[in-house]
Coordinates of C-alpha atoms and ligand atoms in Angstrom, one line a residue:
X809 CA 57.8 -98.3 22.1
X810 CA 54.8 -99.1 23.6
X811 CA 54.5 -102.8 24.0
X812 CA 54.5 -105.7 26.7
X813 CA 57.5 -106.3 28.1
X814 CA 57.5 -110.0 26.7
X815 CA 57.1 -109.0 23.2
X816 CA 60.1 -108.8 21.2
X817 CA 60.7 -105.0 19.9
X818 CA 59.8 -104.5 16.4
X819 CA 60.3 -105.9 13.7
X820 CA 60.1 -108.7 14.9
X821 CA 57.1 -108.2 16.7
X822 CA 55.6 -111.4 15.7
X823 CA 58.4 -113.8 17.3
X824 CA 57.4 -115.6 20.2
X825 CA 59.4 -114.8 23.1
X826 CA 60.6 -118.1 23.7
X827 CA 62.2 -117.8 20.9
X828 CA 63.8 -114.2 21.0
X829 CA 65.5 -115.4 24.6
X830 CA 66.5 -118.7 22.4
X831 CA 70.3 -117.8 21.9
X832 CA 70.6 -120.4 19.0
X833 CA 67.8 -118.3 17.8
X834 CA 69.5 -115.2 18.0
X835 CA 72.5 -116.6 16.2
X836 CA 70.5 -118.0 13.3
X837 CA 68.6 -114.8 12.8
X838 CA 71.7 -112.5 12.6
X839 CA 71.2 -109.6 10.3
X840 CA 73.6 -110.3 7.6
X841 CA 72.3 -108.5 4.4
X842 CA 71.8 -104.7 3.6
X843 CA 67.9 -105.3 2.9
X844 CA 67.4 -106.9 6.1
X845 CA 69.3 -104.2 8.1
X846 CA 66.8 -102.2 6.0
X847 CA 64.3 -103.4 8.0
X848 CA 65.8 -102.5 11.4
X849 CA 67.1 -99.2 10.5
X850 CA 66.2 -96.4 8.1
X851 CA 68.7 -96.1 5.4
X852 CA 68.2 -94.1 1.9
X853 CA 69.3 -96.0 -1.4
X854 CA 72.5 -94.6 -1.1
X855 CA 73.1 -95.8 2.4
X856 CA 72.5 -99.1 1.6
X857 CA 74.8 -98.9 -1.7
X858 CA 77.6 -98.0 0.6
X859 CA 77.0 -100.3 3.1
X860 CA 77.1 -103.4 0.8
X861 CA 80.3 -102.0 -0.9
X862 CA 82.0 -101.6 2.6
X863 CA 80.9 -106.0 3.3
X864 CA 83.8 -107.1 1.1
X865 CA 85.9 -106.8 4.8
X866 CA 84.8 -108.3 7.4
X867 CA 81.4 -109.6 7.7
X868 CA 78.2 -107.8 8.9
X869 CA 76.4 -110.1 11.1
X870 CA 74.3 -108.4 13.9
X871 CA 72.1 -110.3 16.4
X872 CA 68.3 -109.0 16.4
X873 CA 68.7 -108.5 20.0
X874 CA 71.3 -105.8 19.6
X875 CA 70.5 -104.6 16.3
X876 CA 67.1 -103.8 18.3
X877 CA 69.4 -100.8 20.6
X878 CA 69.8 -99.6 17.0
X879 CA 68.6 -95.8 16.7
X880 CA 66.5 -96.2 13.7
X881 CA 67.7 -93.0 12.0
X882 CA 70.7 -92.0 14.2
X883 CA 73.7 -92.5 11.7
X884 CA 76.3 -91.8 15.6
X885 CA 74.3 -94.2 17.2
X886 CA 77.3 -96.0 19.1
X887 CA 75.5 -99.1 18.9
X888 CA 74.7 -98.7 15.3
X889 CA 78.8 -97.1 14.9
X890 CA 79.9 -100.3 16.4
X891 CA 77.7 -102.9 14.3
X892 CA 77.2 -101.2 10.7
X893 CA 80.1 -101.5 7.8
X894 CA 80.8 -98.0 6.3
X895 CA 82.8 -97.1 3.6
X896 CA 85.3 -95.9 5.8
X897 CA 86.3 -98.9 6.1
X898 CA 87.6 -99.6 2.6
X899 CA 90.4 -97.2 2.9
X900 CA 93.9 -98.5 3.9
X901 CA 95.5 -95.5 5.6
X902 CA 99.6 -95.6 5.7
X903 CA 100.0 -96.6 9.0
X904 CA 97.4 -99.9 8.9
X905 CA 98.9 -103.4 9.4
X906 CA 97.6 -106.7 8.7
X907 CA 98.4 -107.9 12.0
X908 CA 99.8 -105.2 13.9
X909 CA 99.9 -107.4 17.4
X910 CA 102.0 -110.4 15.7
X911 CA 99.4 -112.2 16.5
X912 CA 100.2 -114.9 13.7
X913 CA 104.0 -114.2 14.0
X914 CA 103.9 -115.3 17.5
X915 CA 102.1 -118.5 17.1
X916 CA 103.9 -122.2 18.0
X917 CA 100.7 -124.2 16.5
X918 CA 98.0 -122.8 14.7
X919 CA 95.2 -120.8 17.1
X920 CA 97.3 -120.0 19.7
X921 CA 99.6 -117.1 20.5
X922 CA 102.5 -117.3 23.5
X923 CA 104.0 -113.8 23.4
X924 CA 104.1 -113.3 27.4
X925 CA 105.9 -115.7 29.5
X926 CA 103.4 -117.3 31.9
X927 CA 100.1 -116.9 29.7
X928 CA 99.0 -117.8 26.4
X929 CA 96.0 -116.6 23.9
X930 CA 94.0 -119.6 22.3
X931 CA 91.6 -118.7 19.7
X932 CA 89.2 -121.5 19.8
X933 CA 86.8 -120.1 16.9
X934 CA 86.9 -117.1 14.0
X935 CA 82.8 -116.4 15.0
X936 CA 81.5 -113.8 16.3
X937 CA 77.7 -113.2 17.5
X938 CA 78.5 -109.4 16.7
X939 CA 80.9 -108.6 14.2
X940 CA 82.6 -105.3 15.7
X941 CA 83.2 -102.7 13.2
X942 CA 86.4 -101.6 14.6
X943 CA 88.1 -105.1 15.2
X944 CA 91.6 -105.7 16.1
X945 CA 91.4 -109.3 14.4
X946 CA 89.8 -108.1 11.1
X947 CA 91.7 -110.2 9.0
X948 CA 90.5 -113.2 10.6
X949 CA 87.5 -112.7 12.3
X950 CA 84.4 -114.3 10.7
X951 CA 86.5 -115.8 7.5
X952 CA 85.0 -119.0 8.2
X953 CA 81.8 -117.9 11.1
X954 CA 82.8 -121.2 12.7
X955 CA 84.7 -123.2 15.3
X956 CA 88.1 -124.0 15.3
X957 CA 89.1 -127.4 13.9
X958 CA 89.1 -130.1 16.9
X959 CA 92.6 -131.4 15.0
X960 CA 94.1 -127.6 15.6
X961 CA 92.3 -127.3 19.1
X962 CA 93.8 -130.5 20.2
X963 CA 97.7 -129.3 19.2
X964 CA 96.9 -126.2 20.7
X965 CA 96.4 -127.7 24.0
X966 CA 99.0 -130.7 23.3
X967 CA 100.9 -127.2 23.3
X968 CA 100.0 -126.2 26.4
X969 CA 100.2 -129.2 28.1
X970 CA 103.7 -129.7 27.1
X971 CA 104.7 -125.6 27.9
X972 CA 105.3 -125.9 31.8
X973 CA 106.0 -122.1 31.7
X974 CA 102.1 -121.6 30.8
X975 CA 99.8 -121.0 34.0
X976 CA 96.9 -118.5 32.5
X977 CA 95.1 -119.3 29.3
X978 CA 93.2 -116.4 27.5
X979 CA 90.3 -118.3 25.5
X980 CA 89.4 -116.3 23.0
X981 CA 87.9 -115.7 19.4
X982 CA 86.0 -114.9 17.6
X983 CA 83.9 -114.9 20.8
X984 CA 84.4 -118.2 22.9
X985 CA 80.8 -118.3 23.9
X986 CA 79.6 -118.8 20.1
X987 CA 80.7 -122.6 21.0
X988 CA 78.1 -125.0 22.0
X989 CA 78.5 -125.7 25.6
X990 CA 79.7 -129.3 25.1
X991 CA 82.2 -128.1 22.8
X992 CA 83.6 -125.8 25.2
X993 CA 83.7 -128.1 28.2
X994 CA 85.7 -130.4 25.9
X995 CA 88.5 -127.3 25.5
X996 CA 88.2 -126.5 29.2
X997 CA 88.2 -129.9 30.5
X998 CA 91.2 -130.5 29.5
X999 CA 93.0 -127.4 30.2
X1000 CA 91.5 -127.8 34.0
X1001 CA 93.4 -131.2 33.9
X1002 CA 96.7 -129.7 33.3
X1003 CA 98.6 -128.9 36.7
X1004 CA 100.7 -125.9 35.4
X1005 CA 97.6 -124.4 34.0
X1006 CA 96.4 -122.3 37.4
X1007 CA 93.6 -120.0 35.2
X1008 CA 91.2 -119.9 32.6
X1009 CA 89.8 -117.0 31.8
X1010 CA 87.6 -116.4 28.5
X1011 CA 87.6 -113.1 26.6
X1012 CA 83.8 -112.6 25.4
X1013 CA 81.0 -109.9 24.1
X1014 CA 78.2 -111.9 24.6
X1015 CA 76.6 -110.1 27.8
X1016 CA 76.7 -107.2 25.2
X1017 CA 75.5 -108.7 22.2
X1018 CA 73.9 -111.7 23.1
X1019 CA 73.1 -112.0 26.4
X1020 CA 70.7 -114.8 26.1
X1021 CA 73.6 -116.9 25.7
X1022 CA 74.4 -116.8 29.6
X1023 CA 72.2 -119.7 30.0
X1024 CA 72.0 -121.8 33.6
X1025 CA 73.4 -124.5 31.6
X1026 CA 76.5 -122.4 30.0
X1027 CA 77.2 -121.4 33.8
X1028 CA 77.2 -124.7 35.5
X1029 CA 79.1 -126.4 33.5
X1030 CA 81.9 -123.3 33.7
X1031 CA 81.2 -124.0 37.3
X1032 CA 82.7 -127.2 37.4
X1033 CA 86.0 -125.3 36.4
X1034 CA 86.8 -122.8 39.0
X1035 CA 88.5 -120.2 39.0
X1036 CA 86.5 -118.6 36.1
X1037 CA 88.0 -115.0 35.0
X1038 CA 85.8 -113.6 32.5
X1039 CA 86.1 -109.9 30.2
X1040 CA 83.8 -108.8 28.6
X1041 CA 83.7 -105.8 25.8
X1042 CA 81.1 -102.9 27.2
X1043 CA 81.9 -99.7 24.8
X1044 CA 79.3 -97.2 25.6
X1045 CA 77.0 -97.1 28.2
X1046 CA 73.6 -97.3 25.9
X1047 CA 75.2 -101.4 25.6
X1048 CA 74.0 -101.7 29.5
X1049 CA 70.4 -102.7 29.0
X1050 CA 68.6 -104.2 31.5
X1051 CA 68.6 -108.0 29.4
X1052 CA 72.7 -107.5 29.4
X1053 CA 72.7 -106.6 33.5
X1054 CA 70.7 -109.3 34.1
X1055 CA 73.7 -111.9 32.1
X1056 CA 75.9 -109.9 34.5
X1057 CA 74.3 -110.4 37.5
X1058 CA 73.8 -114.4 36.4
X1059 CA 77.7 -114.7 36.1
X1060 CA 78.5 -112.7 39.1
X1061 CA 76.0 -114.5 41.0
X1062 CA 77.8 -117.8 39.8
X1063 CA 80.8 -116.9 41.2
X1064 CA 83.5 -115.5 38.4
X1065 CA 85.2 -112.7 38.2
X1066 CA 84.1 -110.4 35.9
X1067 CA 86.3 -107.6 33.9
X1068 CA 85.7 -105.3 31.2
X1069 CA 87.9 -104.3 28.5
X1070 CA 87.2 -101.1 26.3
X1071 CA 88.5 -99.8 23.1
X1072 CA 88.8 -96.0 22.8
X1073 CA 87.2 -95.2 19.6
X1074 CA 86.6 -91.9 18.0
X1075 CA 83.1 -90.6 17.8
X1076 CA 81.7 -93.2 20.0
X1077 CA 83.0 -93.2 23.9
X1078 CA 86.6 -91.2 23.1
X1079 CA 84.7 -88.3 25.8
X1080 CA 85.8 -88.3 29.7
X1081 CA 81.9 -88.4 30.2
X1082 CA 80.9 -90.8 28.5
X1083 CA 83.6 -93.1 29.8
X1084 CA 83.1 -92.0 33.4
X1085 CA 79.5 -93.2 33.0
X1086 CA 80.2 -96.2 31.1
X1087 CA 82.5 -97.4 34.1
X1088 CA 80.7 -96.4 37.1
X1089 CA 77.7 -98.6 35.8
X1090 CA 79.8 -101.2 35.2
X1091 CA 80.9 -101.4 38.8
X1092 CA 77.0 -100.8 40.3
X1093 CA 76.9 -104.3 38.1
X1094 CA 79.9 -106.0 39.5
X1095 CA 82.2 -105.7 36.4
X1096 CA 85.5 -104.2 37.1
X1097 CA 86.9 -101.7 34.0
X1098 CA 90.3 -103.9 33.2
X1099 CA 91.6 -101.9 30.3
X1100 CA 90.9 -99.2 28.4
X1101 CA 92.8 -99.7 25.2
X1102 CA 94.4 -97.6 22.5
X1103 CA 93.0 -98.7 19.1
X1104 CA 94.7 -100.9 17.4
X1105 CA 96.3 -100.3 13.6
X1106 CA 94.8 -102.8 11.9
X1107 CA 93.7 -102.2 8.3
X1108 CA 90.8 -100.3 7.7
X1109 CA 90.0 -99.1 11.2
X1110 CA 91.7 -95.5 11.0
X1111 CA 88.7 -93.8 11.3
X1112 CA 88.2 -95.6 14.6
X1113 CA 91.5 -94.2 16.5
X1114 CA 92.2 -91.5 18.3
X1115 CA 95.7 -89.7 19.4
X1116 CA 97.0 -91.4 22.7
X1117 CA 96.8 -87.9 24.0
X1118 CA 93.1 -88.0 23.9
X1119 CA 93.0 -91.4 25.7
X1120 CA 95.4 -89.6 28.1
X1121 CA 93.4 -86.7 28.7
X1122 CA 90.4 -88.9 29.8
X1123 CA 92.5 -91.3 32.4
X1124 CA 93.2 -87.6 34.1
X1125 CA 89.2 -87.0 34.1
X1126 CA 89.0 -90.3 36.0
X1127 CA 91.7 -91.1 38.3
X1128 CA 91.3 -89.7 41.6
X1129 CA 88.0 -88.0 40.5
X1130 CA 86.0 -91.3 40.6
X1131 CA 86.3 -94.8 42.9
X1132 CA 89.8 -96.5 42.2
X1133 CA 88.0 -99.2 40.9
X1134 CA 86.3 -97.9 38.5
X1135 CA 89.3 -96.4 36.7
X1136 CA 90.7 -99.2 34.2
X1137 CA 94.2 -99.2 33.2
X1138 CA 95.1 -96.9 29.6
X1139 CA 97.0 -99.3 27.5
X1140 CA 98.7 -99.5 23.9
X1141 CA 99.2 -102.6 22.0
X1142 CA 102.3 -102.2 20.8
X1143 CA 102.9 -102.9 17.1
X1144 CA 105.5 -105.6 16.1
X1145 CA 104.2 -107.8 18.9
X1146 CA 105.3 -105.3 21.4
X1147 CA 102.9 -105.9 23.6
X1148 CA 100.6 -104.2 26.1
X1149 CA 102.4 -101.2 27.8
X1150 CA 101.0 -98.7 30.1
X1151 CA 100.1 -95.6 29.8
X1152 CA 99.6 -93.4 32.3
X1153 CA 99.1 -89.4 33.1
X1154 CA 102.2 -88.0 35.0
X1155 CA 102.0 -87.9 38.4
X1156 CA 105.7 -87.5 39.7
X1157 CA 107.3 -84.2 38.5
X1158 CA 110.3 -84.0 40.4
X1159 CA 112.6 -86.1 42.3
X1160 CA 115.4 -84.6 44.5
X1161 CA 117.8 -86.3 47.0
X1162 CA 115.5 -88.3 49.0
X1163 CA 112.4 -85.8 48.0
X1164 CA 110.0 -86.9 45.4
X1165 CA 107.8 -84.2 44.1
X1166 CA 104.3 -85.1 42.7
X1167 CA 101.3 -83.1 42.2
X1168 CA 97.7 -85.1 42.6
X1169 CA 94.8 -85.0 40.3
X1170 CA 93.4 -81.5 41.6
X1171 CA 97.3 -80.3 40.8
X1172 CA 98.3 -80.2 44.4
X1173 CA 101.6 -80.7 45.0
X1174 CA 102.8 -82.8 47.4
X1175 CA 106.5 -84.1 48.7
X1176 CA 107.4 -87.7 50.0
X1177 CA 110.6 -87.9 51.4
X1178 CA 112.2 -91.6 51.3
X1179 CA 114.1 -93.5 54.1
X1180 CA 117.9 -92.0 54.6
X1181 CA 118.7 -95.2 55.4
X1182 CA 116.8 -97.8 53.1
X1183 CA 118.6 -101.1 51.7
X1184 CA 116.3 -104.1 50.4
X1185 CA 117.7 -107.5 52.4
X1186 CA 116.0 -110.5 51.5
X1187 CA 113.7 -111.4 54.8
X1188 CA 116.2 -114.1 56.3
X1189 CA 113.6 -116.9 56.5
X1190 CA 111.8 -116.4 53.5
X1191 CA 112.3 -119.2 50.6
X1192 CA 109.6 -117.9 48.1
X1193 CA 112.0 -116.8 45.2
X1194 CA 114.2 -120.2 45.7
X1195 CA 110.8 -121.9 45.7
X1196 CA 109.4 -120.7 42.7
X1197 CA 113.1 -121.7 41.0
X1198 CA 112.8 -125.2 41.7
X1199 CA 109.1 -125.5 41.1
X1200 CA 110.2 -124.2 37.4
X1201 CA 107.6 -121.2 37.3
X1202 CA 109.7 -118.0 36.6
X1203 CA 111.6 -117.5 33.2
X1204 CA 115.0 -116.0 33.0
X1205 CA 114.6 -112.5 33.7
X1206 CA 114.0 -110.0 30.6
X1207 CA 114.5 -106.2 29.9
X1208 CA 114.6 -104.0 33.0
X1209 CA 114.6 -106.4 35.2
X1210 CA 117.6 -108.0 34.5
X1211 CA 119.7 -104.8 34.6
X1212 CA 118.0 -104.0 38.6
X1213 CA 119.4 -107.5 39.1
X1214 CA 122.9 -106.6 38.4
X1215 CA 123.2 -109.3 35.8
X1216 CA 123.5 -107.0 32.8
X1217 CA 124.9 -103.5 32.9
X1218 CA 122.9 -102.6 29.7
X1219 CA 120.8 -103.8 27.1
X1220 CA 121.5 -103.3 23.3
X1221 CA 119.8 -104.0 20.4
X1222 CA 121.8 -106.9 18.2
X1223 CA 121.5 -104.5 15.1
X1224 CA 123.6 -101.6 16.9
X1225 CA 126.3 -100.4 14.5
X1226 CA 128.5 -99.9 17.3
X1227 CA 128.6 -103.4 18.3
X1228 CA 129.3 -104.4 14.7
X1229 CA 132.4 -102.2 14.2
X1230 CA 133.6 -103.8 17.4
X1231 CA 132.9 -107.6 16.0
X1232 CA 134.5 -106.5 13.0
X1233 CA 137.6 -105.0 14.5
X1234 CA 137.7 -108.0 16.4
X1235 CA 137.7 -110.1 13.8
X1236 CA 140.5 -108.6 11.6
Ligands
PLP827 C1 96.3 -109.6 25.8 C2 97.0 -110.8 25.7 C3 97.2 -111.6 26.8 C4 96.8 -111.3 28.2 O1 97.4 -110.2 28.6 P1 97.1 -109.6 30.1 O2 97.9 -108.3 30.1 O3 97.6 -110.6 31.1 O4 95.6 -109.4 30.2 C5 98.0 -112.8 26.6 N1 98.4 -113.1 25.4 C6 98.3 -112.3 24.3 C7 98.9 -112.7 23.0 C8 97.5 -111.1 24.4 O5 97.3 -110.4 23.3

């Protein structure tokens, strides 16, 4: 690839640069069609055949600037993997869902989904820059390859303005960043004008798919709404071009926090050392690895997954091998609206009267031994929890939690036979 380093890469060699940094440009030029991928990528007849039999799914749309990290005749490539349809996609294995998170099931107004107590998820738009081969919200993603109606955004956020319980609000899509600046500022405006609401953060691929979208005007109007929490969606470490660490460095510079999130997919990153280098040069670019998540089941993405052992088996390759921070946490989505839940390598092996037995990543082991004489007492002057009561910010207590708090003894399931034999001898 021996050209000038403001010429765009071939084909499309004749664009003015100007242009190929032009993110409206980008979007508008998004490979869509099998003969135009042609172009970009060498594919026999029978490649392409496939490929448009596999678009009936989600949509193929690929910006030129990351359909140019393409290997031309790589079929693994991991950039190619994550941005071309294949026919594996067309087959529904037994375990796939239509929306495995609850995602829809969970939603008070249309575009928004409050499973968690304190946060919500707002979907502001169904479009993508990138259409991701293996994603989670398949089923809606791209149906439309525009914004959110303003008459849905606004009850979304009448929503949240009316749920005091709501302090963090995920924006998210679709990518949020596909919006036009103004149209964001119009959703983030008035969240910032709530008082309950303490954080916005914004769920986005754009510094890996579009990175000419981090423009000085995107960031200064975000500016206006601090704090700013941003993830963004590095896979593989090839998606760390200089263009997308240079959008890094611009938001970092500006002041937000960045975070990545990754999905562990098969045949692309589901390797300790791929991973390990993927997240190390995230941190040299001041993005902290949030989560590394399990793939999700949604339809026509089971060639995607791999066992949670696998995903398992890398965390142990990282923590305590590698900086603390560049370890990200291993979570599952749980199915049925679930949730995200943890999952981690085991650390403690034994626990004895007052001895805990654990054995570190090089498989030392190690004792702790607790206080004889430990007690929690609430620090006398200390009015935090009372506090938080009366300013209305915690939600009755849930699950474990309530049970450490004496206030159940256990938890059952409503369904438990047990407790229906006892209703019914009750009753007769
Ligand atoms: C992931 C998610 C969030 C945010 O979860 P965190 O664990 O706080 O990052 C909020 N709402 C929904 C519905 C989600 O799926």
């Amino acid at each position: 690839m021996a050209q000038s380093p403001n010429t765009p890469p071939p084909p499309w060699q004749d664009v003015s640069w100007a242009e190929w940094e032009d993110w409206h440009w980008q979007l508008a030029h998004r490979i869509t069609t099998v003969e135009e991928l042609g172009r970009v990528i060498n594919l026999t007849d029978e490649e392409k055949e496939i490929i448009a039999k596999s678009l009936n799914t989600l949509r193929m749309a690929i910006t030129p600037y990351y359909a140019s990290l393409m290997d031309p005749d790589d079929p693994h490539c991991p950039i190619r993997l994550r941005a071309v349809p294949t026919i594996l996609e067309t087959h529904i294995s037994e375990e796939d869902m239509e929306d495995p998170l609850h995602e829809d099931v969970d939603s008070p107004v249309p575009g928004l989904t409050h499973r968690y107590p304190d946060r919500v998820l707002l979907l502001v738009t169904d479009q993508c820059s990138m259409y991701c081969r293996h994603c989670t919200r398949r089923r809606w993603a791209g149906e439309t390859d525009r914004p959110r109606a303003q008459k849905e955004i606004d009850e979304a956020i009448a929503y949240i303005r009316e749920t005091r319980g709501v302090r963090d609000v995920l924006i998210s899509g679709g990518d949020p960043f596909t919006l036009s600046t103004e149209r964001l500022e119009y959703i983030v405006a008035k969240l910032h004008e709530i008082p309950h609401v303490e954080i916005v953060r914004y769920g986005t691929s754009i510094p890996v798919v579009l990175p000419q979208r981090v423009t000085e005007e995107l960031i200064s109007m975000l500016k206006k709404y601090q704090p700013v929490w941003i993830n963004t969606h590095f896979n593989h470490p090839k998606e760390l071009t200089p263009r997308a660490r240079q959008a890094l460095a611009m938001l970092a510079d500006a002041g937000f926090v960045l975070g990545n999130q990754t999905v562990l997919l098969r045949g692309v990153n589901d390797c300790p050392w791929i991973m390990k280098e993927l997240f190390q040069r995230l941190i040299e670019n001041r993005v902290r690895p949030y989560r590394l998540y399990q793939c999700d089941l949604s339809q026509g993405i089971s060639h995607f997954r791999t066992t949670i052992a696998r995903g398992i088996e890398i965390m142990e390759h990282l923590s305590g091998h590698t900086t603390g921070f560049a370890v990200p946490e291993f979570m599952v989505d749980l199915p049925g609206g679930g949730g995200k839940t943890p999952v981690h390598p085991r650390y403690m092996i034994s626990q004895g009267d007052r001895v805990v037995v654990f054995r570190n990543y090089e498989g030392v082991i190690s004792r702790y031994i607790e206080p004889a004489d430990y007690r929690f007492e609430c620090p006398p002057n200390c009015h935090i929890c009372e506090e938080r009561k009366a300013r209305g910010l915690d939600q009755p207590l849930v699950g474990p939690t309530k049970v450490f708090a004496r206030e159940r003894v256990s938890l059952e399931p409503a369904d438990l036979p047990r407790l229906q034999r006892r209703k019914r001898a009750a009753d007769e």
